[in-house]
């Protein structure tokens, strides 16, 4: 169960990294994800059926995702649409484009050679999946780490932190936003290409709920692994993808039907959003308790005093009216 979750998590890791780029780096809620993910799968599978190798087809899927991100970026920056609306429009348009690319709603891979086919046949399917997922994810992480060490990458991060200040310092923020959209959706489409090869088909509906999967994995990774360095943050995204897939695998092992995976994904997202809030509230309460103890104030007496003052304050406020 754990080995399978690691393999599947690594295949989903580029999607989580892509969501991380827009959600955390640019601070943009990008719904293009649900269109670019099946776009990468559709382009990859169609290219493989027409004779392209799995490597070339996967790269074409990545470039198709970059193109989808460019469209969303243009709608956002040049036409001044809200980022949420821009993502929705691109996602909606990609549904028809994906249908045209595949020709039908579901396209299977029959005798085509996928990425795992380049590995020794004696290896198990799980081991092949882990090796392919780890290799692709490592390439994505290495490329992003290199990017964020360049002036272009630093400008991208600065735009996400403070667009107004970045523009005042001569950074073309619109270009940086478009670049962020392109890299993000390229990674997401690449993940779609990997999942399509793992499943053996591309389906028009495989992108439904991917934004929830990505956000949940991002938040899970940030809970278990924290840091300010970009390589550590990217590693947290990979860890979050693996943990998220493991949680879903455990849920299915407990008897949950496959049809309930979407609501399980939403439930996990709610939990990981609430956990930091509850943790911060508990830490604040503990800090207050330690402070009251240091200054020699009885916590229970202070609480009782506040409760006694509450009705009086309410009475005074009513009298003042």
CSV table of C-alpha atoms in Angstrom, one decimal:
chain,number,residue,atom,x,y,z
A,1,UNK,CA,0.0,0.0,0.0
A,2,UNK,CA,2.8,2.4,0.9
A,3,UNK,CA,4.9,1.6,-2.1
A,4,UNK,CA,1.9,2.1,-4.4
A,5,UNK,CA,1.1,5.5,-2.7
A,6,UNK,CA,4.7,6.6,-3.2
A,7,UNK,CA,4.7,5.8,-6.9
A,8,UNK,CA,1.3,7.5,-7.5
A,9,UNK,CA,2.3,10.5,-5.3
A,10,UNK,CA,5.4,11.0,-7.4
A,11,UNK,CA,3.3,11.0,-10.6
A,12,UNK,CA,1.0,13.7,-9.1
A,13,UNK,CA,3.9,15.7,-7.6
A,14,UNK,CA,4.4,17.9,-10.8
A,15,UNK,CA,0.7,18.9,-10.5
A,16,UNK,CA,1.2,19.9,-6.8
A,17,UNK,CA,4.3,21.9,-7.7
A,18,UNK,CA,2.4,23.6,-10.4
A,19,UNK,CA,-0.4,24.5,-8.0
A,20,UNK,CA,2.2,25.7,-5.5
A,21,UNK,CA,3.7,28.1,-8.0
A,22,UNK,CA,0.5,30.0,-8.6
A,23,UNK,CA,-1.1,29.6,-5.1
A,24,UNK,CA,2.0,30.4,-3.0
A,25,UNK,CA,4.5,32.1,-5.2
A,26,UNK,CA,2.1,34.3,-7.2
A,27,UNK,CA,-0.7,34.3,-4.7
A,28,UNK,CA,-3.2,33.5,-7.5
A,29,UNK,CA,-6.1,31.0,-7.4
A,30,UNK,CA,-5.7,29.4,-10.8
A,31,UNK,CA,-8.6,27.2,-12.0
A,32,UNK,CA,-6.8,26.5,-15.3
A,33,UNK,CA,-5.6,23.4,-13.5
A,34,UNK,CA,-8.7,21.4,-14.3
A,35,UNK,CA,-8.3,22.1,-18.0
A,36,UNK,CA,-4.5,21.9,-18.4
A,37,UNK,CA,-4.3,18.5,-16.6
A,38,UNK,CA,-6.4,16.6,-19.1
A,39,UNK,CA,-4.9,18.7,-21.9
A,40,UNK,CA,-1.5,17.3,-21.1
A,41,UNK,CA,-3.0,13.8,-21.1
A,42,UNK,CA,-4.8,14.3,-24.3
A,43,UNK,CA,-1.8,15.8,-26.2
A,44,UNK,CA,0.5,13.1,-24.9
A,45,UNK,CA,-1.8,10.1,-25.7
A,46,UNK,CA,-2.7,11.5,-29.1
A,47,UNK,CA,1.0,12.1,-30.0
A,48,UNK,CA,1.9,8.6,-28.9
A,49,UNK,CA,-0.9,7.1,-31.0
A,50,UNK,CA,0.5,9.0,-34.0
A,51,UNK,CA,3.9,7.5,-33.6
A,52,UNK,CA,5.8,9.8,-31.3
A,53,UNK,CA,7.9,8.4,-28.5
A,54,UNK,CA,6.7,8.6,-24.9
A,55,UNK,CA,9.4,11.2,-24.1
A,56,UNK,CA,8.6,13.5,-27.0
A,57,UNK,CA,4.9,13.1,-26.4
A,58,UNK,CA,5.3,14.0,-22.7
A,59,UNK,CA,7.3,17.1,-23.7
A,60,UNK,CA,4.5,18.1,-26.1
A,61,UNK,CA,2.0,17.7,-23.3
A,62,UNK,CA,4.2,20.0,-21.1
A,63,UNK,CA,4.3,22.6,-23.9
A,64,UNK,CA,0.6,22.4,-24.4
A,65,UNK,CA,0.1,23.2,-20.7
A,66,UNK,CA,2.5,26.2,-21.0
A,67,UNK,CA,0.3,27.4,-23.9
A,68,UNK,CA,-2.8,27.1,-21.8
A,69,UNK,CA,-1.1,29.0,-19.0
A,70,UNK,CA,-0.1,31.7,-21.5
A,71,UNK,CA,-3.8,32.2,-22.5
A,72,UNK,CA,-4.8,32.6,-18.8
A,73,UNK,CA,-2.0,35.0,-18.2
A,74,UNK,CA,-3.0,37.1,-21.1
A,75,UNK,CA,-6.6,37.2,-20.0
A,76,UNK,CA,-5.4,38.2,-16.5
A,77,UNK,CA,-2.7,40.8,-17.3
A,78,UNK,CA,-3.7,42.3,-20.7
A,79,UNK,CA,-7.5,42.1,-20.6
A,80,UNK,CA,-7.4,42.9,-16.8
A,81,UNK,CA,-9.8,40.0,-16.0
A,82,UNK,CA,-9.9,38.7,-12.4
A,83,UNK,CA,-7.5,35.8,-12.1
A,84,UNK,CA,-10.3,33.5,-10.9
A,85,UNK,CA,-12.5,34.4,-13.9
A,86,UNK,CA,-9.5,34.1,-16.3
A,87,UNK,CA,-8.8,30.5,-15.1
A,88,UNK,CA,-12.5,29.6,-15.4
A,89,UNK,CA,-12.7,30.8,-19.0
A,90,UNK,CA,-9.6,29.0,-20.0
A,91,UNK,CA,-10.7,25.8,-18.2
A,92,UNK,CA,-14.1,26.0,-20.0
A,93,UNK,CA,-12.5,26.5,-23.4
A,94,UNK,CA,-10.0,23.7,-22.9
A,95,UNK,CA,-12.9,21.2,-22.6
A,96,UNK,CA,-13.7,21.6,-26.3
A,97,UNK,CA,-10.0,21.7,-27.2
A,98,UNK,CA,-9.4,18.5,-25.4
A,99,UNK,CA,-12.3,16.9,-27.2
A,100,UNK,CA,-10.9,18.0,-30.6
A,101,UNK,CA,-7.4,16.8,-29.7
A,102,UNK,CA,-8.6,13.3,-28.7
A,103,UNK,CA,-11.5,13.0,-31.1
A,104,UNK,CA,-13.6,11.3,-28.5
A,105,UNK,CA,-14.1,11.4,-24.7
A,106,UNK,CA,-11.8,8.5,-24.0
A,107,UNK,CA,-8.6,7.4,-25.8
A,108,UNK,CA,-6.8,4.2,-24.7
A,109,UNK,CA,-3.2,3.4,-25.1
A,110,UNK,CA,-3.0,0.0,-26.8
A,111,UNK,CA,0.5,-1.2,-27.8
A,112,UNK,CA,2.2,2.1,-27.4
A,113,UNK,CA,5.5,2.2,-25.4
A,114,UNK,CA,5.1,4.3,-22.3
A,115,UNK,CA,7.9,5.8,-20.1
A,116,UNK,CA,7.9,2.7,-17.8
A,117,UNK,CA,8.5,0.5,-20.8
A,118,UNK,CA,12.1,1.8,-21.1
A,119,UNK,CA,12.9,0.2,-17.7
A,120,UNK,CA,13.8,-3.5,-17.2
A,121,UNK,CA,10.7,-5.7,-17.6
A,122,UNK,CA,11.8,-7.7,-14.6
A,123,UNK,CA,11.1,-4.8,-12.3
A,124,UNK,CA,7.7,-4.6,-10.6
A,125,UNK,CA,5.1,-2.1,-11.8
A,126,UNK,CA,5.3,-0.2,-8.5
A,127,UNK,CA,9.1,0.1,-8.8
A,128,UNK,CA,8.9,1.2,-12.4
A,129,UNK,CA,6.3,3.9,-11.4
A,130,UNK,CA,8.5,5.1,-8.6
A,131,UNK,CA,11.6,5.4,-10.8
A,132,UNK,CA,9.8,7.3,-13.6
A,133,UNK,CA,7.9,9.5,-11.1
A,134,UNK,CA,11.1,10.2,-9.2
A,135,UNK,CA,13.1,11.0,-12.3
A,136,UNK,CA,10.5,13.4,-13.8
A,137,UNK,CA,9.9,15.1,-10.4
A,138,UNK,CA,13.6,15.5,-9.8
A,139,UNK,CA,14.0,17.1,-13.2
A,140,UNK,CA,11.1,19.5,-12.5
A,141,UNK,CA,12.6,20.4,-9.1
A,142,UNK,CA,16.1,20.9,-10.5
A,143,UNK,CA,14.8,23.2,-13.2
A,144,UNK,CA,12.7,25.3,-10.8
A,145,UNK,CA,15.6,25.5,-8.3
A,146,UNK,CA,17.8,26.8,-11.1
A,147,UNK,CA,15.1,29.2,-12.3
A,148,UNK,CA,14.6,30.8,-8.8
A,149,UNK,CA,18.4,31.4,-8.5
A,150,UNK,CA,18.4,33.5,-11.6
A,151,UNK,CA,17.3,37.2,-11.9
A,152,UNK,CA,14.2,36.1,-13.8
A,153,UNK,CA,13.2,33.7,-11.0
A,154,UNK,CA,13.9,36.3,-8.3
A,155,UNK,CA,11.7,38.8,-10.3
A,156,UNK,CA,9.0,36.2,-10.4
A,157,UNK,CA,9.1,35.7,-6.6
A,158,UNK,CA,9.2,39.5,-6.0
A,159,UNK,CA,6.2,40.0,-8.2
A,160,UNK,CA,4.3,37.5,-6.1
A,161,UNK,CA,5.4,39.1,-2.8
A,162,UNK,CA,4.6,42.7,-3.8
A,163,UNK,CA,3.6,43.5,-7.4
A,164,UNK,CA,3.5,47.3,-6.8
A,165,UNK,CA,7.0,47.5,-5.3
A,166,UNK,CA,8.3,45.2,-8.0
A,167,UNK,CA,6.9,47.4,-10.7
A,168,UNK,CA,8.4,50.4,-9.0
A,169,UNK,CA,11.8,48.7,-9.2
A,170,UNK,CA,11.6,48.2,-12.9
A,171,UNK,CA,10.2,44.6,-13.0
A,172,UNK,CA,7.7,43.9,-15.8
A,173,UNK,CA,5.2,42.3,-13.5
A,174,UNK,CA,2.8,41.3,-16.3
A,175,UNK,CA,5.5,39.2,-17.9
A,176,UNK,CA,6.3,37.6,-14.6
A,177,UNK,CA,2.7,36.7,-14.0
A,178,UNK,CA,2.4,35.2,-17.5
A,179,UNK,CA,5.6,33.3,-16.9
A,180,UNK,CA,4.3,31.9,-13.6
A,181,UNK,CA,1.1,30.8,-15.3
A,182,UNK,CA,3.0,29.1,-18.1
A,183,UNK,CA,5.5,27.2,-15.8
A,184,UNK,CA,2.7,26.2,-13.4
A,185,UNK,CA,0.3,24.8,-16.1
A,186,UNK,CA,3.2,23.2,-17.9
A,187,UNK,CA,4.0,21.2,-14.8
A,188,UNK,CA,0.3,20.4,-14.3
A,189,UNK,CA,0.0,19.1,-17.9
A,190,UNK,CA,3.2,17.1,-17.4
A,191,UNK,CA,1.6,15.4,-14.5
A,192,UNK,CA,-1.5,14.7,-16.6
A,193,UNK,CA,0.8,13.1,-19.2
A,194,UNK,CA,2.3,10.8,-16.5
A,195,UNK,CA,-1.1,9.8,-15.1
A,196,UNK,CA,-2.4,9.0,-18.6
A,197,UNK,CA,0.5,6.7,-19.3
A,198,UNK,CA,0.1,5.1,-15.9
A,199,UNK,CA,-3.6,4.5,-16.3
A,200,UNK,CA,-3.3,3.5,-20.0
A,201,UNK,CA,-5.8,6.1,-21.3
A,202,UNK,CA,-6.7,9.8,-21.5
A,203,UNK,CA,-10.3,10.8,-20.4
A,204,UNK,CA,-12.1,14.1,-20.9
A,205,UNK,CA,-13.2,14.1,-17.2
A,206,UNK,CA,-9.9,13.3,-15.6
A,207,UNK,CA,-9.3,16.9,-14.6
A,208,UNK,CA,-12.4,17.2,-12.4
A,209,UNK,CA,-11.3,17.9,-8.8
A,210,UNK,CA,-7.6,18.3,-9.6
A,211,UNK,CA,-7.4,21.7,-8.1
A,212,UNK,CA,-8.7,20.3,-4.8
A,213,UNK,CA,-6.1,17.5,-5.0
A,214,UNK,CA,-3.4,20.1,-5.6
A,215,UNK,CA,-4.4,22.5,-2.8
A,216,UNK,CA,-4.8,19.6,-0.3
A,217,UNK,CA,-1.4,18.2,-1.1
A,218,UNK,CA,0.2,21.7,-0.9
A,219,UNK,CA,-1.3,22.3,2.6
A,220,UNK,CA,-0.4,18.7,3.8
A,221,UNK,CA,3.2,19.2,2.7
A,222,UNK,CA,3.5,22.5,4.5
A,223,UNK,CA,2.2,20.9,7.7
A,224,UNK,CA,4.8,18.2,7.7
A,225,UNK,CA,7.8,20.0,6.2
A,226,UNK,CA,8.5,23.7,6.7
A,227,UNK,CA,11.3,25.9,5.5
A,228,UNK,CA,12.1,29.1,3.6
A,229,UNK,CA,14.5,27.7,1.1
A,230,UNK,CA,12.9,27.0,-2.3
A,231,UNK,CA,14.3,23.4,-2.5
A,232,UNK,CA,12.8,22.6,0.9
A,233,UNK,CA,9.4,24.1,-0.1
A,234,UNK,CA,9.4,22.0,-3.3
A,235,UNK,CA,10.4,18.9,-1.4
A,236,UNK,CA,7.4,19.6,0.9
A,237,UNK,CA,5.1,19.6,-2.1
A,238,UNK,CA,6.4,16.2,-3.2
A,239,UNK,CA,5.9,14.9,0.4
A,240,UNK,CA,2.4,16.3,0.5
A,241,UNK,CA,1.5,14.6,-2.8
A,242,UNK,CA,2.7,11.2,-1.4
A,243,UNK,CA,1.0,11.6,2.0
A,244,UNK,CA,-2.2,12.7,0.3
A,245,UNK,CA,-2.2,9.6,-2.0
A,246,UNK,CA,-1.5,7.4,1.0
A,247,UNK,CA,-4.5,8.9,2.9
A,248,UNK,CA,-6.7,8.1,-0.1
A,249,UNK,CA,-5.3,4.6,-0.4
A,250,UNK,CA,-6.0,4.0,3.3
A,251,UNK,CA,-9.5,5.3,2.9
A,252,UNK,CA,-10.2,2.9,0.0
A,253,UNK,CA,-8.7,0.1,2.1
A,254,UNK,CA,-11.2,0.8,4.8
A,255,UNK,CA,-14.0,0.2,2.4
A,256,UNK,CA,-14.8,3.6,0.9
A,257,UNK,CA,-16.1,3.3,-2.6
A,258,UNK,CA,-14.2,4.9,-5.5
A,259,UNK,CA,-17.2,7.2,-6.1
A,260,UNK,CA,-16.5,8.9,-2.7
A,261,UNK,CA,-12.9,9.9,-3.5
A,262,UNK,CA,-13.9,13.4,-4.5
A,263,UNK,CA,-15.7,14.0,-1.2
A,264,UNK,CA,-12.8,12.5,0.7
A,265,UNK,CA,-10.5,14.9,-1.1
A,266,UNK,CA,-12.7,17.8,-0.1
A,267,UNK,CA,-12.8,16.5,3.5
A,268,UNK,CA,-9.0,16.2,3.6
A,269,UNK,CA,-8.7,19.8,2.3
A,270,UNK,CA,-11.1,21.1,5.1
A,271,UNK,CA,-9.0,19.3,7.7
A,272,UNK,CA,-5.7,20.6,6.6
A,273,UNK,CA,-7.1,24.1,6.4
A,274,UNK,CA,-8.5,23.9,9.9
A,275,UNK,CA,-5.5,22.2,11.6
A,276,UNK,CA,-3.2,25.3,11.4
A,277,UNK,CA,-5.9,27.5,12.7
A,278,UNK,CA,-6.6,25.3,15.7
A,279,UNK,CA,-2.8,24.9,16.3
A,280,UNK,CA,-2.3,28.7,16.2
A,281,UNK,CA,-5.2,29.2,18.6
A,282,UNK,CA,-3.8,26.6,21.0
A,283,UNK,CA,-0.3,28.2,20.8
A,284,UNK,CA,-1.8,31.6,21.6
A,285,UNK,CA,-3.6,30.2,24.6
A,286,UNK,CA,-0.5,28.5,25.9
A,287,UNK,CA,1.5,31.7,25.5
A,288,UNK,CA,-1.1,33.7,27.3
A,289,UNK,CA,-1.1,31.1,30.1
A,290,UNK,CA,2.7,31.3,30.4
A,291,UNK,CA,2.7,35.1,30.4
A,292,UNK,CA,0.0,35.3,33.2
A,293,UNK,CA,2.0,32.8,35.2
A,294,UNK,CA,5.2,34.9,34.8
A,295,UNK,CA,3.6,38.1,36.1
A,296,UNK,CA,1.9,36.3,38.9
A,297,UNK,CA,-1.7,36.6,37.8
A,298,UNK,CA,-4.2,33.8,38.4
A,299,UNK,CA,-5.6,32.6,35.1
A,300,UNK,CA,-8.9,31.5,36.5
A,301,UNK,CA,-9.3,34.7,38.5
A,302,UNK,CA,-8.7,36.7,35.3
A,303,UNK,CA,-11.2,34.7,33.4
A,304,UNK,CA,-13.8,35.1,36.1
A,305,UNK,CA,-13.2,38.8,36.2
A,306,UNK,CA,-13.7,39.1,32.5
A,307,UNK,CA,-16.9,37.2,32.7
A,308,UNK,CA,-18.2,39.5,35.5
A,309,UNK,CA,-17.3,42.6,33.5
A,310,UNK,CA,-19.1,41.4,30.4
A,311,UNK,CA,-22.7,42.0,31.6
A,312,UNK,CA,-21.7,45.4,33.0
A,313,UNK,CA,-20.2,46.5,29.7
A,314,UNK,CA,-23.2,45.4,27.9
A,315,UNK,CA,-25.5,47.3,30.3
A,316,UNK,CA,-23.4,50.4,29.9
A,317,UNK,CA,-23.5,50.2,26.2
A,318,UNK,CA,-27.3,49.9,26.2
A,319,UNK,CA,-27.6,52.9,28.6
A,320,UNK,CA,-25.5,55.0,26.3
A,321,UNK,CA,-27.9,54.4,23.5
